Structures are given as structure tokens and as C-alpha cells.
Coordinates of C-alpha atoms in Angstrom, one line a residue:
M6 CA -0.3 0.1 -0.2
V7 CA 1.4 3.4 -1.2
P8 CA 1.4 5.7 2.0
V9 CA -0.9 8.9 1.7
G10 CA 1.1 12.1 3.1
P11 CA -0.7 15.2 4.3
A12 CA -0.3 16.8 0.3
D13 CA -2.1 13.5 -0.9
R14 CA -5.4 14.1 2.3
F15 CA -8.4 14.0 0.5
D16 CA -11.1 15.9 1.8
A17 CA -14.5 15.0 1.0
F18 CA -16.5 18.2 1.5
R19 CA -13.7 20.2 -1.1
A20 CA -14.7 17.6 -3.8
L21 CA -17.9 17.2 -3.9
A22 CA -18.4 21.5 -3.4
D23 CA -15.6 21.4 -6.9
R24 CA -18.0 19.4 -8.4
R25 CA -20.9 21.9 -7.6
G26 CA -19.2 24.9 -9.0
R27 CA -17.9 25.7 -5.6
P28 CA -20.0 27.8 -4.2
G29 CA -17.8 28.8 -0.9
D30 CA -18.9 32.5 -0.2
R31 CA -22.1 31.9 -1.5
L32 CA -23.0 29.3 0.8
I33 CA -22.4 31.5 4.1
G34 CA -24.4 33.9 2.7
S35 CA -27.1 32.2 1.8
L36 CA -26.9 30.3 5.2
A37 CA -26.6 33.8 6.6
K38 CA -29.8 35.2 4.7
A39 CA -32.0 31.9 6.1
R40 CA -30.3 33.0 9.6
A41 CA -31.8 36.2 9.3
E42 CA -35.3 34.8 8.7
T43 CA -36.4 32.8 10.6
A44 CA -36.2 32.4 14.0
D45 CA -35.6 28.9 14.2
G46 CA -32.3 26.9 14.9
P47 CA -29.5 25.8 12.3
G48 CA -31.0 21.7 12.1
V49 CA -34.4 23.7 10.8
W50 CA -33.2 26.6 7.6
A51 CA -29.7 25.0 7.1
P52 CA -30.2 21.7 5.2
A53 CA -32.4 23.3 2.4
A54 CA -29.5 25.4 2.1
A55 CA -26.9 23.0 1.5
A56 CA -29.8 21.6 -1.2
R57 CA -30.0 25.0 -3.2
F58 CA -26.2 23.9 -4.4
G59 CA -26.4 20.1 -4.6
L60 CA -24.5 19.3 -1.4
P61 CA -25.5 17.4 1.8
G62 CA -27.3 18.8 4.3
A63 CA -24.6 17.9 6.8
A64 CA -22.3 20.9 3.9
A65 CA -24.3 23.6 5.5
L66 CA -25.1 22.4 9.0
G67 CA -20.9 22.6 9.7
P68 CA -21.2 26.4 9.0
A69 CA -24.0 26.9 10.1
S70 CA -23.0 25.9 14.4
Y71 CA -19.7 26.8 13.7
Y72 CA -20.2 30.2 12.7
A73 CA -21.0 32.9 15.7
D74 CA -23.4 34.2 12.9
L75 CA -25.3 31.7 12.1
A76 CA -25.9 29.6 15.4
A77 CA -26.7 33.0 17.4
P78 CA -30.6 33.7 17.4
H79 CA -31.7 36.3 15.2
R80 CA -35.0 38.5 16.1
D81 CA -36.2 41.6 13.7
R82 CA -34.2 44.0 16.6
H83 CA -30.3 42.3 16.7
I84 CA -27.8 43.9 19.0
R85 CA -24.3 42.7 18.9
V86 CA -22.5 43.7 22.2
C87 CA -18.4 43.4 22.5
T88 CA -17.8 41.3 25.2
A89 CA -13.6 42.0 24.0
T90 CA -10.7 42.8 26.0
A91 CA -11.3 46.9 26.3
C92 CA -14.9 46.5 26.5
F93 CA -14.3 44.7 29.5
A94 CA -11.7 46.3 30.6
A95 CA -13.8 49.7 30.8
Q96 CA -16.5 48.6 32.9
A97 CA -15.0 45.2 34.4
G98 CA -17.6 43.8 32.0
R99 CA -20.4 45.2 33.8
H100 CA -22.2 46.6 30.7
L101 CA -23.7 43.1 29.7
A102 CA -25.4 42.8 32.7
D103 CA -26.6 46.5 32.4
V104 CA -27.9 46.2 28.9
E105 CA -29.7 42.8 29.8
D106 CA -31.9 44.6 32.5
E107 CA -32.7 47.3 30.6
L108 CA -33.4 45.7 27.1
G109 CA -35.1 42.2 29.4
V110 CA -32.8 39.7 27.2
I111 CA -30.1 37.3 28.5
T112 CA -27.1 37.0 26.3
N113 CA -27.3 34.7 22.8
T114 CA -31.8 34.7 23.4
A115 CA -34.6 36.4 21.9
S116 CA -36.4 38.6 24.0
P117 CA -39.4 36.3 25.0
E118 CA -42.2 38.5 22.8
G119 CA -39.3 37.6 20.3
D120 CA -39.1 41.0 18.2
V121 CA -35.2 41.1 19.6
A122 CA -32.1 39.2 20.4
V123 CA -28.5 39.8 22.0
Q124 CA -25.5 38.6 20.8
A125 CA -22.1 38.6 22.9
V126 CA -19.6 39.2 20.1
R127 CA -15.3 39.8 20.8
C128 CA -14.8 42.5 18.9
L129 CA -16.2 45.4 16.9
G130 CA -13.2 47.6 17.0
Y131 CA -14.9 50.6 19.3
C132 CA -11.7 49.5 21.6
Y133 CA -11.4 53.7 22.0
A134 CA -14.7 54.3 22.8
G135 CA -16.0 51.3 25.3
P136 CA -18.4 49.6 26.0
A137 CA -19.9 49.1 22.2
A138 CA -22.5 47.0 20.5
L139 CA -23.7 47.1 17.5
D140 CA -28.0 47.9 17.3
G141 CA -28.6 46.5 13.5
D142 CA -25.2 48.2 11.5
T143 CA -26.1 51.7 14.2
P144 CA -22.8 51.4 16.7
C145 CA -23.5 52.4 20.4
T146 CA -20.2 53.4 22.8
G147 CA -19.5 54.6 26.0
P148 CA -20.6 54.2 29.6
T149 CA -24.2 54.9 29.0
L150 CA -24.4 52.3 26.5
A151 CA -28.0 50.5 28.2
G152 CA -29.4 53.6 27.9
Q153 CA -29.0 54.4 24.2
L154 CA -30.1 50.3 23.6
A155 CA -32.9 51.3 25.7
G156 CA -33.8 54.6 24.2
R157 CA -33.3 57.0 27.1
E158 CA -30.1 58.5 26.0
P159 CA -28.6 60.0 22.4
L160 CA -26.4 57.5 20.4
W161 CA -22.4 58.6 20.7
A162 CA -19.7 56.5 18.6
P163 CA -17.0 58.6 17.8
E164 CA -14.7 58.1 14.6
I165 CA -11.9 56.7 15.1
P166 CA -9.0 59.2 16.7
A167 CA -6.2 59.0 14.0
A168 CA -2.7 60.5 14.2
D169 CA 1.5 59.4 12.9
D170 CA 4.2 59.4 14.9
T171 CA 6.6 59.4 12.1
G172 CA 6.9 62.7 10.5
D173 CA 6.1 60.5 6.9
P174 CA 3.4 57.8 7.7
V175 CA 3.8 54.7 5.5
L176 CA -0.1 53.9 6.4
L177 CA -1.7 57.1 7.5
G178 CA -1.2 59.2 5.2
G179 CA -4.3 58.3 3.1
V180 CA -6.7 58.6 6.6
I181 CA -4.7 61.9 8.3
S182 CA -4.0 64.2 4.9
G183 CA -5.7 62.8 2.3
E184 CA -3.2 61.5 0.1
P185 CA -4.3 60.4 -3.2
T186 CA -4.6 56.7 -4.1
W187 CA -4.4 54.7 -6.9
Q188 CA -0.9 56.5 -8.1
V189 CA 1.5 54.0 -7.9
W190 CA -0.4 50.9 -9.6
P191 CA -1.2 52.5 -12.9
R192 CA 2.9 53.3 -13.3
T193 CA 3.1 49.7 -11.8
V194 CA 1.4 47.7 -14.6
T195 CA 2.5 49.6 -17.3
A196 CA 6.2 50.3 -17.0
R197 CA 7.4 48.1 -14.5
T198 CA 7.3 44.3 -13.8
P199 CA 6.4 42.0 -11.4
D200 CA 10.3 40.8 -10.1
E201 CA 11.0 45.1 -9.5
V202 CA 7.6 45.1 -7.1
Q203 CA 9.7 41.0 -5.4
R204 CA 12.7 42.9 -5.4
E205 CA 11.4 46.3 -3.4
V206 CA 9.3 44.0 -1.0
A207 CA 12.1 41.8 -0.1
A208 CA 14.1 44.5 -0.1
S209 CA 12.3 46.9 2.5
G210 CA 12.2 43.9 5.0
L211 CA 8.3 44.4 5.6
R212 CA 7.0 41.6 7.8
G213 CA 3.2 40.9 7.8
R214 CA 1.6 42.4 10.2
G215 CA -1.4 39.5 11.1
G216 CA 1.1 38.6 14.0
A217 CA 3.1 35.8 12.6
G218 CA 6.0 38.2 11.3
F219 CA 6.3 35.8 8.2
R220 CA 8.4 38.1 5.5
V221 CA 5.9 39.5 2.9
A222 CA 8.4 38.6 -0.1
A223 CA 9.7 35.3 1.0
K224 CA 5.9 34.6 0.6
W225 CA 4.9 35.4 -2.3
A226 CA 8.2 33.3 -3.6
T227 CA 6.5 30.2 -2.5
A228 CA 3.3 30.2 -4.4
K229 CA 5.7 30.7 -7.8
R230 CA 3.8 32.5 -9.5
A231 CA 1.4 29.5 -10.5
P232 CA -1.1 31.1 -12.9
D233 CA -4.1 30.2 -11.2
T234 CA -2.7 31.8 -7.8
V235 CA -5.0 34.0 -5.1
V236 CA -3.7 36.4 -3.3
V237 CA -6.2 37.2 0.0
A238 CA -6.3 40.6 2.3
N239 CA -7.3 39.6 5.4
G240 CA -9.8 41.4 7.6
D241 CA -10.7 38.7 9.5
E242 CA -8.1 38.8 12.1
G243 CA -9.6 40.6 14.6
D244 CA -7.4 40.8 17.8
P245 CA -9.5 42.6 20.5
G246 CA -7.8 45.8 21.7
S247 CA -6.8 46.4 17.7
Y248 CA -8.5 48.3 15.4
A249 CA -6.4 49.5 12.7
D250 CA -7.3 46.8 10.7
R251 CA -11.2 48.8 10.5
L252 CA -9.5 52.3 10.4
L253 CA -7.9 51.3 6.8
M254 CA -11.1 49.8 5.3
E255 CA -13.4 52.1 6.3
A256 CA -11.3 55.6 6.2
D257 CA -9.1 54.3 3.1
P258 CA -10.3 51.3 1.4
A259 CA -8.6 51.8 -1.5
R260 CA -5.5 51.7 -0.4
V261 CA -5.6 48.8 0.8
L262 CA -7.2 47.3 -2.9
E263 CA -3.7 48.7 -4.3
G264 CA -1.9 46.9 -2.1
L265 CA -3.7 44.0 -2.8
A266 CA -3.5 44.1 -6.1
L267 CA 0.4 45.1 -6.5
A268 CA 0.9 41.9 -4.0
C269 CA -1.1 40.0 -7.4
F270 CA 1.1 41.8 -9.9
A271 CA 4.0 40.2 -7.9
C272 CA 2.7 36.5 -8.0
G273 CA 0.9 36.3 -11.0
A274 CA -2.5 36.5 -9.5
R275 CA -5.2 37.2 -11.9
Q276 CA -7.8 36.9 -8.9
G277 CA -7.8 38.9 -5.4
V278 CA -10.2 38.4 -2.3
V279 CA -10.8 40.6 0.9
L280 CA -12.3 39.0 3.8
V281 CA -14.6 41.5 5.8
R282 CA -15.4 40.8 9.6
S283 CA -18.9 41.0 10.0
E284 CA -18.8 43.0 13.1
Y285 CA -17.5 46.0 10.3
P286 CA -20.7 46.2 8.7
R287 CA -19.6 49.9 7.2
A288 CA -16.0 48.8 6.5
L289 CA -17.5 46.5 4.0
A290 CA -19.6 48.5 3.0
R291 CA -16.8 51.2 2.1
L292 CA -14.8 48.7 0.5
R293 CA -17.1 46.9 -1.8
E294 CA -17.9 50.8 -2.7
A295 CA -13.8 51.0 -3.8
V296 CA -14.1 47.8 -5.8
D297 CA -16.4 49.6 -7.9
Q298 CA -15.3 52.6 -8.5
A299 CA -11.8 50.9 -9.4
Y300 CA -13.1 48.9 -11.9
A301 CA -15.5 51.6 -13.2
D302 CA -11.7 53.8 -13.1
G303 CA -9.3 50.9 -14.9
H304 CA -7.7 49.4 -12.1
L305 CA -9.3 46.5 -12.2
G306 CA -10.7 43.6 -15.0
P307 CA -10.0 42.0 -17.9
S308 CA -7.4 44.8 -19.2
V309 CA -6.1 46.9 -16.8
Q310 CA -5.0 50.1 -17.8
G311 CA -5.3 48.7 -21.5
T312 CA -2.5 46.3 -20.8
T313 CA -2.5 42.2 -21.1
T314 CA -3.0 41.9 -17.1
S315 CA -6.2 41.2 -16.5
L316 CA -7.0 41.3 -12.5
D317 CA -10.2 40.9 -10.2
I318 CA -11.2 40.9 -6.8
Q319 CA -13.8 40.5 -4.6
V320 CA -15.0 40.8 -1.2
V321 CA -16.6 38.4 0.9
E322 CA -18.2 39.2 4.1
G323 CA -17.0 36.5 7.4
A324 CA -19.1 35.1 10.0
G325 CA -18.1 35.7 13.2
S326 CA -15.1 33.3 14.3
Y327 CA -11.6 34.1 15.7
V328 CA -9.6 31.2 14.6
A329 CA -11.5 31.6 11.2
G330 CA -8.6 34.8 10.8
E331 CA -5.8 31.9 10.7
E332 CA -4.9 31.5 7.1
T333 CA -5.8 28.1 6.2
A334 CA -9.6 28.3 9.0
L335 CA -10.2 31.5 6.8
I336 CA -9.4 29.5 3.5
A337 CA -11.9 27.4 5.1
G338 CA -14.4 29.7 5.3
L339 CA -13.7 30.7 2.3
E340 CA -14.8 27.1 0.5
G341 CA -17.8 27.3 3.0
S342 CA -16.1 25.2 5.2
R343 CA -16.1 25.4 8.7
G344 CA -13.6 27.5 9.5
C345 CA -11.5 25.4 11.6
A346 CA -7.0 25.5 11.6
R347 CA -5.5 22.5 9.4
P348 CA -2.5 20.7 9.6
R349 CA 0.4 22.1 8.2
P350 CA 1.9 21.0 5.2
P351 CA 1.0 21.6 2.7
Y352 CA 1.1 25.2 3.2
P353 CA -1.6 27.5 1.3
T354 CA 1.0 28.6 -0.8
E355 CA 1.6 25.6 -2.2
R356 CA -2.4 24.0 -2.0
G357 CA -5.1 27.2 -0.7
L358 CA -7.9 27.8 -1.8
W359 CA -9.5 25.2 -4.1
D360 CA -6.0 23.6 -4.1
A361 CA -4.8 26.5 -5.7
P362 CA -2.2 28.5 -4.5
T363 CA -3.0 31.2 -2.1
V364 CA -1.0 34.3 -0.1
V365 CA -2.9 36.0 2.2
N366 CA -1.8 38.8 3.5
N367 CA -3.0 41.3 6.8
V368 CA -4.8 44.7 6.0
E369 CA -2.6 46.4 7.1
T370 CA 0.4 44.6 6.0
L371 CA -0.6 45.0 2.3
A372 CA -1.5 49.4 2.8
A373 CA 2.4 49.9 3.0
V374 CA 3.2 48.3 -0.6
P375 CA 2.0 51.3 -2.7
W376 CA 4.5 53.4 -0.3
I377 CA 7.4 50.6 -0.3
V378 CA 6.7 50.3 -4.1
S379 CA 6.9 54.2 -5.2
R380 CA 9.4 55.2 -2.2
G381 CA 11.9 52.6 -2.5
G382 CA 12.6 49.1 -0.5
E383 CA 15.9 50.6 1.0
A384 CA 13.8 53.6 2.0
Y385 CA 10.8 51.6 3.7
A386 CA 14.3 49.3 5.6
R387 CA 16.1 52.6 7.0
R388 CA 13.3 52.5 9.3
G389 CA 11.8 50.8 12.7
R390 CA 15.4 48.7 13.9
R391 CA 17.2 45.6 12.3
G392 CA 15.7 43.0 11.5
E393 CA 12.0 44.5 12.3
T394 CA 11.4 47.8 9.8
G395 CA 9.4 50.3 9.0
T396 CA 6.4 51.5 10.9
K397 CA 3.3 49.9 12.7
L398 CA -0.4 50.9 13.5
V399 CA -0.7 50.8 17.3
C400 CA -4.1 50.8 18.9
L401 CA -5.0 52.8 22.9
S402 CA -7.6 51.7 24.3
E403 CA -10.5 54.0 26.6
R404 CA -8.8 53.6 29.5
F405 CA -6.0 56.3 27.8
A406 CA -6.3 60.2 28.4
R407 CA -5.8 60.3 24.6
P408 CA -6.6 57.0 22.8
G409 CA -6.9 56.6 18.8
C410 CA -4.1 54.7 16.6
Y411 CA -0.7 55.9 16.1
E412 CA 1.6 55.2 13.3
V413 CA 4.8 54.9 15.3
E414 CA 8.5 52.8 13.9
L415 CA 8.9 50.0 15.0
G416 CA 11.3 50.2 17.7
T417 CA 9.7 53.0 20.1
S418 CA 9.4 52.2 23.3
V419 CA 6.2 51.2 24.9
Q420 CA 6.2 53.7 27.7
R421 CA 7.0 56.5 25.7
I422 CA 3.5 55.3 23.9
V423 CA 2.0 54.3 26.9
A424 CA 3.0 58.3 29.2
E425 CA 3.2 60.5 26.2
L426 CA 1.1 59.5 22.9
G427 CA -1.3 58.1 25.0
G428 CA -1.0 60.7 27.8
G429 CA -1.4 58.0 30.8
L430 CA -4.5 56.4 31.8
K431 CA -8.0 58.7 31.8
D432 CA -9.0 60.4 35.3
G433 CA -6.0 59.4 37.1
A434 CA -6.9 56.1 37.9
E435 CA -3.2 54.3 38.0
L436 CA -2.1 51.6 35.4
V437 CA -1.9 47.9 37.0
A438 CA -1.4 45.9 33.9
L439 CA -1.4 46.9 29.9
Q440 CA -1.9 43.6 28.2
V441 CA -0.6 44.3 24.3
G442 CA -0.9 42.0 21.0
G443 CA -4.7 40.9 21.3
P444 CA -5.6 38.3 24.4
L445 CA -3.5 36.1 23.3
G446 CA -0.9 38.5 23.7
G447 CA 0.6 39.1 26.7
F448 CA 0.4 40.9 29.3
L449 CA 3.0 44.1 31.1
A450 CA 3.0 45.1 34.8
A451 CA 3.2 48.7 35.0
D452 CA 6.8 49.1 35.7
A453 CA 8.0 46.9 33.3
L454 CA 7.0 49.4 30.3
D455 CA 11.1 50.1 29.2
V456 CA 11.0 48.0 26.1
P457 CA 10.8 48.5 22.0
L458 CA 7.4 47.6 20.6
S459 CA 9.2 45.0 18.6
E460 CA 8.4 41.2 18.1
S461 CA 11.6 40.0 19.1
G462 CA 11.7 43.1 22.6
L463 CA 8.4 42.1 23.1
S464 CA 9.0 38.2 23.6
A465 CA 11.6 38.2 25.4
R466 CA 9.2 39.7 27.8
G467 CA 6.9 36.9 27.6
A468 CA 4.4 39.0 25.1
A469 CA 3.9 39.1 21.7
L470 CA 3.7 42.1 18.9
G471 CA 0.4 40.3 17.1
H472 CA -1.5 43.4 15.9
A473 CA -0.4 45.8 18.5
G474 CA -3.1 46.9 20.7
L475 CA -2.7 48.4 23.3
V476 CA -5.0 47.5 26.1
A477 CA -5.2 48.9 30.0
F478 CA -6.1 47.9 33.3
D479 CA -6.7 49.7 36.0
Q480 CA -7.1 49.1 39.5
H481 CA -10.8 49.1 39.2
V482 CA -10.2 45.2 37.5
T483 CA -8.9 42.5 39.5
P484 CA -6.6 40.7 38.4
E485 CA -8.9 37.2 38.9
E486 CA -11.3 38.9 37.2
V487 CA -8.7 39.4 33.7
L488 CA -7.7 36.0 34.3
Q489 CA -11.3 34.2 34.3
H490 CA -12.3 36.8 31.5
I491 CA -8.8 35.5 29.3
W492 CA -9.9 31.6 30.0
Q493 CA -13.6 32.8 28.7
F494 CA -12.4 34.6 25.5
A495 CA -9.3 31.0 24.7
A496 CA -12.6 28.6 25.4
A497 CA -15.2 30.8 23.2
E498 CA -13.0 31.0 20.2
S499 CA -11.4 27.9 20.2
C500 CA -12.1 26.0 17.0
G501 CA -12.3 22.4 18.1
A502 CA -10.6 21.5 15.7
C503 CA -7.8 19.9 18.1
S504 CA -8.2 18.6 21.7
P505 CA -5.8 20.0 23.5
C506 CA -7.1 23.4 22.7
R507 CA -10.7 22.3 22.4
V508 CA -10.8 20.7 25.9
G509 CA -7.9 22.5 27.5
S510 CA -9.4 25.6 27.3
R511 CA -12.8 24.6 28.9
R512 CA -10.6 22.9 31.3
G513 CA -8.7 26.2 32.2
L514 CA -11.3 28.0 32.7
D515 CA -12.7 25.6 35.7
M516 CA -9.5 26.0 37.1
A517 CA -9.9 29.8 36.4
S518 CA -13.4 30.2 38.1
T519 CA -13.1 27.9 40.8
G520 CA -10.3 30.7 42.3
T521 CA -8.1 28.6 44.0
P522 CA -4.8 28.4 42.7
P523 CA -4.1 25.4 40.2
G524 CA -0.6 24.1 41.1
Q525 CA 0.8 21.2 39.1
E526 CA -2.3 20.3 37.4
W527 CA -1.8 23.8 35.1
Q528 CA 1.6 23.2 34.9
R529 CA 0.7 20.3 32.8
L530 CA -2.0 21.6 30.9
S531 CA 0.2 24.2 29.3
R532 CA 3.4 21.7 28.6
V533 CA -0.1 19.7 26.4
L534 CA -1.7 23.2 25.2
A535 CA 2.1 24.8 24.0
E536 CA 3.4 21.4 22.6
A537 CA 0.2 19.7 20.5
S538 CA -2.0 22.3 19.6
L539 CA -2.7 22.4 16.2
C540 CA -2.8 26.1 15.8
A541 CA -0.8 29.1 17.8
F542 CA -4.2 29.8 19.0
G543 CA -3.9 27.0 21.1
R544 CA 0.0 27.7 21.4
R545 CA -0.4 30.7 22.2
I546 CA -2.8 30.6 25.5
P547 CA 0.2 29.3 28.0
P548 CA 2.0 32.0 27.3
A549 CA -0.5 34.3 27.7
V550 CA -1.2 33.2 31.1
H551 CA 2.0 33.3 32.3
S552 CA 2.4 36.8 31.6
L553 CA -0.5 37.4 33.2
A554 CA 0.8 36.1 36.2
R555 CA 4.3 38.2 35.9
A556 CA 2.4 41.4 35.9
Y557 CA 0.6 40.5 38.7
G558 CA 3.1 38.9 41.1
D559 CA 2.0 37.3 44.1
R560 CA -1.4 37.6 43.3
L561 CA -2.3 34.7 40.8
A562 CA 0.2 32.6 43.1
G563 CA 0.2 29.5 40.6
W564 CA -0.6 30.2 37.4
G565 CA 2.8 31.1 36.5
P566 CA 5.7 29.4 34.3

């Protein structure tokens, strides 16, 4: 018998869907439409949606029961309340109970009258003004959130504050000063070669801004410019605490698309996809408008700017899942399946979307490409620090005196970002712990901020750069509450594809809920999570918990490494 390796793994759903015209995101869209039209559970309406594409009921029941947007009850009035880290830190999570009391609806259920449903989500991208909720697609934020949803208080949802700390922004030029877009792409597609674009990005040292930090040019090269290559702009990597992607997609969507077009050109791809989180409805609308305009202006289509280059880009809406931002889980979602991480190898650049070579880059990563191609890779490489070049968008949470999105050079001191850019904490509150890089990034104590904002600098302190969201915790939130919040997030968002993470996250939550030091049991569980989890989600849980224990010291005895 010939052994079957990972590259030869047979996927029955993918094979059947391939024969049925690859419904992919159309299946997810059909499920979302069916969900909005009924109060019944997925078992009632999902099989019919699958049948319309010639698929068995199980093909629809899988995603319908997996994605939060499809599994949660919906009614005529659907309210999504953010329970992610920054909104939790704003009021120690009490806002959720306040909303339930005001509306008379328990989270993730519908009202007795059946007209209102409340869903807990993570995150809505209003970390600078939390706590937050979406009433339909209408945002509400701030201390009066419950009153706004009850109609007693005026709606309040400020725009994202944005500022540049570099003197020459790579990413925020369009947001702050209205720098025009689609200036680099026409010159490139008519007068330059894919090799030239590849060389400039390689010279820049640009690394992915989605958390993994992989060299962008190296990832592009592994696709080998196969004729069926696809490039995906990942706008679904929603680390709670970061709203940089939302800012770029809403305020400067054409720059994101221009970066995607340049990436497609360098990779020899004729197809691009932008996946946008469903929690970002305005970003979804702005990107779709920008795509339509790009086609009208000749930047996309069968003959771009009169050349032989063909490029089509589509915008796809996510369905509510944190892990679905991981590149293999994202691809599974685009194919219409559950957004679970897949074993590697094969890597997506070898066999990704429908087995085609697929390059996945974060939105912020792609937004830097036009500047690099225009100004040169060496100019970009002179910024930041050796090995980690360029600039980064840093997002400060609501607890800061001056919350907002700041563009800084990599290597900038975290202490300076907190004290000078953020102005310390508002209302004279005392900073106790700072979360960096999302819920599974890591924590720094208030007296340990003399560290450069870089992957190497933060990892040396047990944290991670991630999306570079900074969430401040003050003295009004206890370490036990923060610990339990981390485990609640881990247990709720684990995709369930591997038992170490699926079982381990729930076991960790049980241990954190007892309030007693876990001792040796946690040490054993920590090793299993770190060594046996399928993807970075499960592997990052122990370092995040360990860093929290270090930040709070003796107050979380027993949870350290």
C-alpha cells in the first residue's frame, strides 16, 4: 500500500463542493440570509440552503452551527454587544449585565416577545470608546451604552482618532492628510515588472502585520507565480484591542485595494479576495464601493490600464469567528466550510483555496506596499529597527487619556507610547497591567514598559507584538477577573479542531473559575496546550496566562511558568 502524505489528504466536502461549482462564500451568504428570516435553529433551515447548491445537509449544518453569526438567535432587532478585552476593561464587564437588565433579554437569547435578540461578540473595533454594541449596523458606545440601546440616551459613536508619530506616515497618509490612492498601480502595471515589485518588497524587509511576522516577499515567492494563484487580503484578523484594520478599510479602502493589486501583480495572480469581518459592516460597505470604483476607473478588470494584465477582486463577508482569521481556517471559510485550522503541510502557498496556491496577507501589511513600491524598499528598511523594519499602527484602548490609532516606527518604547502618546490613563486612574497584541499576546506590568515595540523585544518579556493593540487595566479590575476573562475568550473562540485546545481551554476556564491556585495541574495542562495544539491559538494560551501572572505577581500565585 502506498502511504498517503499530508499533501494527498482527501477532503470529501471540498471534492463534492468542487463538483457543485465551488459555492464557497455563496453558501455562507445563503445561510446568513436564511438565518435572518427565521427564529428556528440551524437544523430547520440549514439543510435547505445546502440543497440549493446540490450539497448534503451536513455541508450547511457544519458552518451554520459553527459561526457565531449563524448559530446565534436572530430577531427583527439584532443587537451585538462587545465583550472583548477593551470593552471588558472599561467597566470590568458589567456593561453586559446592564444591557440585559435594560432590554430584558439574556445574552445569546431572544426576548420573550420574540422581537429582540442579544448576541455577545468579540470584537467590534470600538476599543477606543468602549463598551460598544451594534444595534443592527448602528454603533453605540460609551458609559451610557445600555441607556442608548433602551432609547433613553442619545447615540454616541465617535470616529477613530488617528495620528502619526513618524513624520512621514506609510499607512496613515490617506487617513490624516488625504494622500491620493491609485497613483502607484497604473505606473507599475504599465511600466514595471513583477520581479521589480518583488525585489522592492524584499529589500524593505516588510513582515506580515497580522501576528505571525513572516517575511512578505518570501511568502510571495513560495507561490512561484503559478497561473491559478490567489491573493487574499485578510480583514478578519480581529485581535480584540486593535482596530487598525477597521480604520484602514473604512477610511482608506482604496489604499488597501491598491496594495492587494500590487501583491497580485508580484505573485502573478489574476484573482484577489478581501475578507472582511461581519462585525465591521461599514468597512464592508466602503470596500465594496471602492472595488466598484476601481473597476470603473480601469484599475481592475480583463485589461488593466490597457495592458494584458487581468485582475479581478471580490469582497467577502465573514460570519463571526476569531480563529477564522488564521490563514488555513480563513481558506476553509472561503470554501464554505467550518473555519477550523488545517494541518500543515501543505502550506496555503502550495495548496490553498480550492487547492490553488494562495497568499494570505493582513490588511495593514498590504496597505504598506504602495509606499514601498513608490519610495523604494531601501527607504522603508531604514525605518524601524534591524530585522524589524518599517512602521506599525498601534491602537490604544478607552482607558487611556488619549485613545486612538497611532503610526509609530517599530522599536519605539512602549513606555513612551503609553505616557506620551496615550497621556497615561484617564481620570487619574493607575495603570496596573498592559495587554499587548491581543488576548493571547501577553501582559506587561506597569513598571516593566521599558521595552521596544517589536516582536523580539516583547517576546523577551513573555509578550507578543500581534496587531499591537494596547489595552490598559487599572485598579478597578481584579487580576482574578482578568484571568477568567482570558480563559472565557479561549474557551469560546477555540475552533475545536484539536482536542488539546478544545478540551484544554475549557479545563483552564474551570480552574480559573474556582479561584484557587491550580498548581501542578496547570503546569501539565500548559505543556499540552503549548506542545500539541494544532495552531498558534492554543499554543499562545500558556504564554499569555504566564505573562499575566508575572504582571500581577503574588496576586496570581500558581499560574506562573
